Amino acid sequence: MGMPMELNTLIVTKANEKRVEENLFVLKKDGYRLYPIEIPIDIRKTLDGESRGTARIKKVEWENNCTTITYELISLNSSN
Amino acid sequence: MGMPMELNTLIVTKANEKRVEENLFVLKKDGYRLYPIEIPIDIRKTLDGESRGTARIKKVEWENNCTTITYELISLNSSN
Amino acid sequence: MGMPMELNTLIVTKANEKRVEENLFVLKKDGYRLYPIEIPIDIRKTLDGESRGTARIKKVEWENNCTTITYELISLNSSN
Amino acid sequence: MGMPMELNTLIVTKANEKRVEENLFVLKKDGYRLYPIEIPIDIRKTLDGESRGTARIKKVEWENNCTTITYELISLNSSN
């Protein structure tokens, strides 16, 4: 038994995010992932890439072994 | 900082569940709660009450400091 | 990135527990596992086996990709 | 029921850390806190303070409603 999950401390988009509103994006990831919600976290395109900015997760959904997060981009790094 | 959450090992409905299909129910709880998903767990009406049966959570959503779970009732105790 | 972990809602001993005091046992498991602490949980010898009783976890340690729990046996099932 | 815990994505020392070896420190915090282990995380003296560097947690212990982490300081910010 036991439910496998993954603790995530940053958002890695791999360019799979979908914009739903001005600063609001939805991103679907494999597996059940635990993300901090309503807390500023770092956002990157790749795990080893540079930070692209800071986001705040507004919603987390777990279903069918996938995690869908809705996040608000709160600041962009100047180099992006 | 830090994100407060609660680890839950059983479902306590307090009679707030809403039936959406034959054996499928939706229940909304305060705060961010971590439940095992796709694993049989005990279901009760009150925390100190008797087990009413076994359920399997199909979906967990976190948003606005609430947790909404969708669960399938997989067996009922005979005394219920 | 991300840290793989497993949410556990019961203790499966596989007969690997070590008694340290009268009702106090230590059990080491692979990987990082999240257990409820100070809450009564079911204890079994095998995942599909019958419940052997109820335990209360007093301590959880994560190190070197292992989880060590210290638990108190609070009741034994009469059939054991 | 339910076990209250807090998801932490950085280490806030409040100057309570104790050095145990060259780069190894122990820090005790109230409550049950979930930290990523063996993953680089930001370390600060206060929540709103600047980053002091990066650490890697080697051990997490939960007991008596406290969390004790052992972490290795892997880099210091130049301004510190």
GROMACS .gro file of C-alpha atoms in nm:
model
  320
    1MET     CA    1   0.000   0.000   0.000
    2GLY     CA    2   0.113   0.351   0.052
    3MET     CA    3   0.057   0.628  -0.193
    4PRO     CA    4   0.362   0.745  -0.387
    5MET     CA    5   0.391   1.119  -0.414
    6GLU     CA    6   0.657   1.379  -0.469
    7LEU     CA    7   0.731   1.689  -0.267
    8ASN     CA    8   0.798   1.982  -0.503
    9THR     CA    9   0.951   2.311  -0.395
   10LEU     CA   10   0.951   2.485  -0.732
   11ILE     CA   11   0.752   2.478  -1.056
   12VAL     CA   12   0.927   2.333  -1.362
   13THR     CA   13   0.710   2.408  -1.663
   14LYS     CA   14   0.899   2.234  -1.946
   15ALA     CA   15   0.699   2.481  -2.156
   16ASN     CA   16   0.380   2.280  -2.096
   17GLU     CA   17   0.189   2.555  -1.918
   18LYS     CA   18  -0.133   2.690  -2.069
   19ARG     CA   19  -0.234   3.050  -2.016
   20VAL     CA   20  -0.594   3.085  -1.898
   21GLU     CA   21  -0.596   3.453  -1.811
   22GLU     CA   22  -0.356   3.746  -1.805
   23ASN     CA   23  -0.121   3.612  -1.535
   24LEU     CA   24  -0.291   3.281  -1.467
   25PHE     CA   25  -0.157   2.951  -1.599
   26VAL     CA   26  -0.249   2.584  -1.576
   27LEU     CA   27   0.014   2.311  -1.575
   28LYS     CA   28  -0.037   1.935  -1.568
   29LYS     CA   29   0.231   1.703  -1.429
   30ASP     CA   30   0.258   1.325  -1.397
   31GLY     CA   31   0.197   1.162  -1.062
   32TYR     CA   32   0.074   1.301  -0.734
   33ARG     CA   33   0.279   1.603  -0.637
   34LEU     CA   34   0.268   1.806  -0.323
   35TYR     CA   35   0.323   2.177  -0.388
   36PRO     CA   36   0.303   2.465  -0.143
   37ILE     CA   37  -0.013   2.662  -0.217
   38GLU     CA   38  -0.054   3.042  -0.174
   39ILE     CA   39   0.321   3.079  -0.109
   40PRO     CA   40   0.567   3.246  -0.351
   41ILE     CA   41   0.773   2.980  -0.528
   42ASP     CA   42   1.037   2.983  -0.794
   43ILE     CA   43   0.937   2.900  -1.151
   44ARG     CA   44   1.172   2.757  -1.416
   45LYS     CA   45   1.144   2.621  -1.766
   46THR     CA   46   1.382   2.334  -1.693
   47LEU     CA   47   1.504   2.192  -1.365
   48ASP     CA   48   1.860   2.307  -1.425
   49GLY     CA   49   1.760   2.629  -1.601
   50GLU     CA   50   1.758   2.975  -1.450
   51SER     CA   51   1.469   3.107  -1.248
   52ARG     CA   52   1.213   3.278  -1.471
   53GLY     CA   53   1.036   3.447  -1.186
   54THR     CA   54   0.806   3.386  -0.895
   55ALA     CA   55   0.461   3.231  -0.894
   56ARG     CA   56   0.186   3.164  -0.644
   57ILE     CA   57  -0.013   2.842  -0.677
   58LYS     CA   58  -0.387   2.904  -0.639
   59LYS     CA   59  -0.523   2.553  -0.695
   60VAL     CA   60  -0.392   2.196  -0.685
   61GLU     CA   61  -0.588   1.899  -0.821
   62TRP     CA   62  -0.498   1.532  -0.792
   63GLU     CA   63  -0.676   1.281  -1.014
   64ASN     CA   64  -0.589   0.975  -1.230
   65ASN     CA   65  -0.227   0.983  -1.121
   66CYS     CA   66  -0.183   1.341  -1.246
   67THR     CA   67  -0.144   1.673  -1.068
   68THR     CA   68  -0.286   1.990  -1.220
   69ILE     CA   69  -0.179   2.323  -1.075
   70THR     CA   70  -0.321   2.667  -1.145
   71TYR     CA   71  -0.072   2.941  -1.071
   72GLU     CA   72  -0.045   3.315  -1.091
   73LEU     CA   73   0.280   3.461  -1.217
   74ILE     CA   74   0.367   3.732  -0.964
   75SER     CA   75   0.702   3.851  -1.095
   76LEU     CA   76   0.929   3.787  -1.390
   77ASN     CA   77   1.306   3.798  -1.378
   78SER     CA   78   1.443   4.091  -1.577
   79SER     CA   79   1.659   3.867  -1.794
   80ASN     CA   80   1.354   3.683  -1.935
   81MET     CA   81   0.597   3.100   0.583
   82GLY     CA   82   0.520   2.737   0.565
   83MET     CA   83   0.192   2.600   0.450
   84PRO     CA   84  -0.032   2.452   0.720
   85MET     CA   85  -0.194   2.126   0.621
   86GLU     CA   86  -0.340   1.821   0.790
   87LEU     CA   87  -0.265   1.457   0.723
   88ASN     CA   88  -0.592   1.262   0.719
   89THR     CA   89  -0.614   0.884   0.733
   90LEU     CA   90  -0.991   0.848   0.722
   91ILE     CA   91  -1.291   1.037   0.588
   92VAL     CA   92  -1.520   1.203   0.843
   93THR     CA   93  -1.830   1.323   0.660
   94LYS     CA   94  -2.027   1.498   0.937
   95ALA     CA   95  -2.314   1.431   0.696
   96ASN     CA   96  -2.188   1.702   0.460
   97GLU     CA   97  -2.127   1.474   0.163
   98LYS     CA   98  -2.320   1.527  -0.160
   99ARG     CA   99  -2.405   1.235  -0.383
  100VAL     CA  100  -2.311   1.299  -0.747
  101GLU     CA  101  -2.366   0.951  -0.885
  102GLU     CA  102  -2.469   0.607  -0.764
  103ASN     CA  103  -2.164   0.547  -0.541
  104LEU     CA  104  -1.979   0.870  -0.595
  105PHE     CA  105  -1.977   1.150  -0.340
  106VAL     CA  106  -1.822   1.494  -0.303
  107LEU     CA  107  -1.718   1.633   0.035
  108LYS     CA  108  -1.574   1.975   0.113
  109LYS     CA  109  -1.356   2.028   0.421
  110ASP     CA  110  -1.185   2.333   0.571
  111GLY     CA  111  -0.815   2.383   0.520
  112TYR     CA  112  -0.561   2.195   0.313
  113ARG     CA  113  -0.583   1.825   0.387
  114LEU     CA  114  -0.366   1.548   0.261
  115TYR     CA  115  -0.563   1.230   0.194
  116PRO     CA  116  -0.442   0.904   0.041
  117ILE     CA  117  -0.590   0.875  -0.307
  118GLU     CA  118  -0.689   0.549  -0.481
  119ILE     CA  119  -0.638   0.356  -0.156
  120PRO     CA  120  -0.923   0.204   0.051
  121ILE     CA  121  -0.986   0.416   0.359
  122ASP     CA  122  -1.232   0.406   0.641
  123ILE     CA  123  -1.535   0.637   0.629
  124ARG     CA  124  -1.726   0.764   0.933
  125LYS     CA  125  -2.000   1.013   1.006
  126THR     CA  126  -1.823   1.147   1.314
  127LEU     CA  127  -1.465   1.112   1.426
  128ASP     CA  128  -1.560   0.901   1.726
  129GLY     CA  129  -1.842   0.720   1.551
  130GLU     CA  130  -1.833   0.370   1.409
  131SER     CA  131  -1.697   0.295   1.067
  132ARG     CA  132  -1.970   0.319   0.802
  133GLY     CA  133  -1.767   0.140   0.540
  134THR     CA  134  -1.477   0.179   0.304
  135ALA     CA  135  -1.421   0.441   0.037
  136ARG     CA  136  -1.168   0.514  -0.231
  137ILE     CA  137  -1.082   0.877  -0.301
  138LYS     CA  138  -1.071   0.951  -0.674
  139LYS     CA  139  -0.993   1.321  -0.672
  140VAL     CA  140  -0.853   1.579  -0.430
  141GLU     CA  141  -0.870   1.956  -0.491
  142TRP     CA  142  -0.706   2.231  -0.288
  143GLU     CA  143  -0.823   2.588  -0.336
  144ASN     CA  144  -0.911   2.891  -0.120
  145ASN     CA  145  -0.809   2.716   0.198
  146CYS     CA  146  -1.054   2.432   0.134
  147THR     CA  147  -1.012   2.069   0.032
  148THR     CA  148  -1.273   1.901  -0.186
  149ILE     CA  149  -1.259   1.524  -0.221
  150THR     CA  150  -1.453   1.303  -0.460
  151TYR     CA  151  -1.482   0.949  -0.332
  152GLU     CA  152  -1.638   0.622  -0.430
  153LEU     CA  153  -1.809   0.418  -0.163
  154ILE     CA  154  -1.674   0.066  -0.211
  155SER     CA  155  -1.837  -0.118   0.079
  156LEU     CA  156  -2.085  -0.045   0.353
  157ASN     CA  157  -2.074  -0.200   0.697
  158SER     CA  158  -2.366  -0.435   0.754
  159SER     CA  159  -2.484  -0.251   1.066
  160ASN     CA  160  -2.548   0.070   0.867
  161MET     CA  161   1.399   1.756  -0.862
  162GLY     CA  162   1.123   1.685  -0.625
  163MET     CA  163   1.154   1.450  -0.336
  164PRO     CA  164   0.984   1.112  -0.373
  165MET     CA  165   0.793   1.002  -0.067
  166GLU     CA  166   0.509   0.770   0.020
  167LEU     CA  167   0.200   0.844   0.225
  168ASN     CA  168   0.133   0.551   0.460
  169THR     CA  169  -0.192   0.501   0.649
  170LEU     CA  170  -0.104   0.180   0.829
  171ILE     CA  171   0.207   0.000   0.959
  172VAL     CA  172   0.314  -0.314   0.773
  173THR     CA  173   0.586  -0.480   0.978
  174LYS     CA  174   0.685  -0.777   0.759
  175ALA     CA  175   0.813  -0.908   1.093
  176ASN     CA  176   1.105  -0.662   1.084
  177GLU     CA  177   1.012  -0.472   1.399
  178LYS     CA  178   1.249  -0.473   1.697
  179ARG     CA  179   1.115  -0.452   2.049
  180VAL     CA  180   1.289  -0.184   2.253
  181GLU     CA  181   1.065  -0.184   2.559
  182GLU     CA  182   0.751  -0.357   2.682
  183ASN     CA  183   0.513  -0.212   2.420
  184LEU     CA  184   0.757  -0.003   2.220
  185PHE     CA  185   0.894  -0.114   1.885
  186VAL     CA  186   1.127   0.024   1.620
  187LEU     CA  187   1.076  -0.049   1.250
  188LYS     CA  188   1.294   0.057   0.958
  189LYS     CA  189   1.146   0.094   0.608
  190ASP     CA  190   1.296   0.185   0.270
  191GLY     CA  191   1.245   0.535   0.132
  192TYR     CA  192   1.091   0.845   0.283
  193ARG     CA  193   0.750   0.766   0.422
  194LEU     CA  194   0.497   0.998   0.572
  195TYR     CA  195   0.309   0.840   0.864
  196PRO     CA  196   0.055   1.000   1.095
  197ILE     CA  197   0.219   1.047   1.433
  198GLU     CA  198   0.039   1.028   1.772
  199ILE     CA  199  -0.275   0.895   1.601
  200PRO     CA  200  -0.404   0.535   1.636
  201ILE     CA  201  -0.328   0.338   1.321
  202ASP     CA  202  -0.375  -0.018   1.212
  203ILE     CA  203  -0.079  -0.255   1.228
  204ARG     CA  204  -0.037  -0.564   1.009
  205LYS     CA  205   0.232  -0.823   0.941
  206THR     CA  206   0.167  -0.817   0.567
  207LEU     CA  207  -0.019  -0.568   0.354
  208ASP     CA  208  -0.293  -0.817   0.271
  209GLY     CA  209  -0.291  -0.982   0.610
  210GLU     CA  210  -0.536  -0.923   0.891
  211SER     CA  211  -0.503  -0.639   1.133
  212ARG     CA  212  -0.290  -0.739   1.434
  213GLY     CA  213  -0.400  -0.444   1.641
  214THR     CA  214  -0.358  -0.072   1.684
  215ALA     CA  215  -0.041   0.128   1.731
  216ARG     CA  216   0.054   0.488   1.794
  217ILE     CA  217   0.367   0.620   1.627
  218LYS     CA  218   0.581   0.823   1.870
  219LYS     CA  219   0.875   0.913   1.648
  220VAL     CA  220   0.956   0.927   1.277
  221GLU     CA  221   1.310   0.970   1.140
  222TRP     CA  222   1.414   1.025   0.778
  223GLU     CA  223   1.778   0.972   0.682
  224ASN     CA  224   1.977   0.808   0.400
  225ASN     CA  225   1.662   0.724   0.208
  226CYS     CA  226   1.519   0.525   0.500
  227THR     CA  227   1.238   0.588   0.743
  228THR     CA  228   1.261   0.465   1.101
  229ILE     CA  229   0.946   0.469   1.312
  230THR     CA  230   0.913   0.410   1.684
  231TYR     CA  231   0.565   0.296   1.780
  232GLU     CA  232   0.373   0.190   2.083
  233LEU     CA  233   0.139  -0.105   2.052
  234ILE     CA  234  -0.185   0.012   2.212
  235SER     CA  235  -0.411  -0.289   2.150
  236LEU     CA  236  -0.386  -0.637   2.006
  237ASN     CA  237  -0.663  -0.809   1.819
  238SER     CA  238  -0.800  -1.105   2.013
  239SER     CA  239  -0.729  -1.349   1.731
  240ASN     CA  240  -0.353  -1.284   1.742
  241MET     CA  241  -0.832   1.342   1.411
  242GLY     CA  242  -0.593   1.436   1.140
  243MET     CA  243  -0.234   1.529   1.208
  244PRO     CA  244  -0.151   1.898   1.172
  245MET     CA  245   0.172   1.962   0.988
  246GLU     CA  246   0.337   2.237   0.790
  247LEU     CA  247   0.499   2.217   0.450
  248ASN     CA  248   0.826   2.412   0.454
  249THR     CA  249   1.018   2.510   0.144
  250LEU     CA  250   1.306   2.692   0.311
  251ILE     CA  251   1.494   2.684   0.642
  252VAL     CA  252   1.440   2.979   0.876
  253THR     CA  253   1.694   2.950   1.157
  254LYS     CA  254   1.603   3.245   1.383
  255ALA     CA  255   1.962   3.194   1.499
  256ASN     CA  256   1.861   2.877   1.685
  257GLU     CA  257   2.084   2.640   1.490
  258LYS     CA  258   2.361   2.448   1.666
  259ARG     CA  259   2.680   2.359   1.486
  260VAL     CA  260   2.769   1.992   1.526
  261GLU     CA  261   3.052   1.969   1.274
  262GLU     CA  262   3.231   2.192   1.022
  263ASN     CA  263   2.931   2.248   0.792
  264LEU     CA  264   2.670   2.047   0.975
  265PHE     CA  265   2.400   2.208   1.187
  266VAL     CA  266   2.103   2.092   1.392
  267LEU     CA  267   1.787   2.301   1.423
  268LYS     CA  268   1.477   2.228   1.629
  269LYS     CA  269   1.139   2.374   1.530
  270ASP     CA  270   0.792   2.357   1.686
  271GLY     CA  271   0.532   2.126   1.539
  272TYR     CA  272   0.553   1.862   1.269
  273ARG     CA  273   0.712   2.011   0.959
  274LEU     CA  274   0.763   1.855   0.622
  275TYR     CA  275   1.093   1.959   0.462
  276PRO     CA  276   1.247   1.835   0.139
  277ILE     CA  277   1.543   1.615   0.223
  278GLU     CA  278   1.865   1.582   0.017
  279ILE     CA  279   1.754   1.874  -0.204
  280PRO     CA  280   1.921   2.218  -0.205
  281ILE     CA  281   1.703   2.468  -0.021
  282ASP     CA  282   1.736   2.829   0.073
  283ILE     CA  283   1.839   2.919   0.426
  284ARG     CA  284   1.752   3.244   0.604
  285LYS     CA  285   1.786   3.389   0.950
  286THR     CA  286   1.437   3.539   0.942
  287LEU     CA  287   1.144   3.468   0.715
  288ASP     CA  288   1.161   3.811   0.558
  289GLY     CA  289   1.539   3.837   0.567
  290GLU     CA  290   1.777   3.781   0.280
  291SER     CA  291   1.895   3.439   0.179
  292ARG     CA  292   2.211   3.342   0.368
  293GLY     CA  293   2.293   3.058   0.135
  294THR     CA  294   2.194   2.708   0.041
  295ALA     CA  295   2.163   2.401   0.259
  296ARG     CA  296   2.089   2.034   0.214
  297ILE     CA  297   1.886   1.859   0.482
  298LYS     CA  298   2.038   1.522   0.576
  299LYS     CA  299   1.800   1.410   0.850
  300VAL     CA  300   1.449   1.493   0.970
  301GLU     CA  301   1.310   1.375   1.304
  302TRP     CA  302   0.955   1.415   1.429
  303GLU     CA  303   0.881   1.359   1.797
  304ASN     CA  304   0.682   1.522   2.080
  305ASN     CA  305   0.532   1.780   1.847
  306CYS     CA  306   0.878   1.902   1.742
  307THR     CA  307   1.078   1.867   1.424
  308THR     CA  308   1.457   1.842   1.436
  309ILE     CA  309   1.651   1.882   1.115
  310THR     CA  310   2.020   1.818   1.052
  311TYR     CA  311   2.149   2.013   0.754
  312GLU     CA  312   2.469   2.072   0.569
  313LEU     CA  313   2.551   2.424   0.459
  314ILE     CA  314   2.654   2.387   0.096
  315SER     CA  315   2.707   2.751  -0.002
  316LEU     CA  316   2.704   3.092   0.162
  317ASN     CA  317   2.592   3.409  -0.007
  318SER     CA  318   2.884   3.648  -0.060
  319SER     CA  319   2.715   3.928   0.133
  320ASN     CA  320   2.708   3.726   0.455
   0.00000   0.00000   0.00000
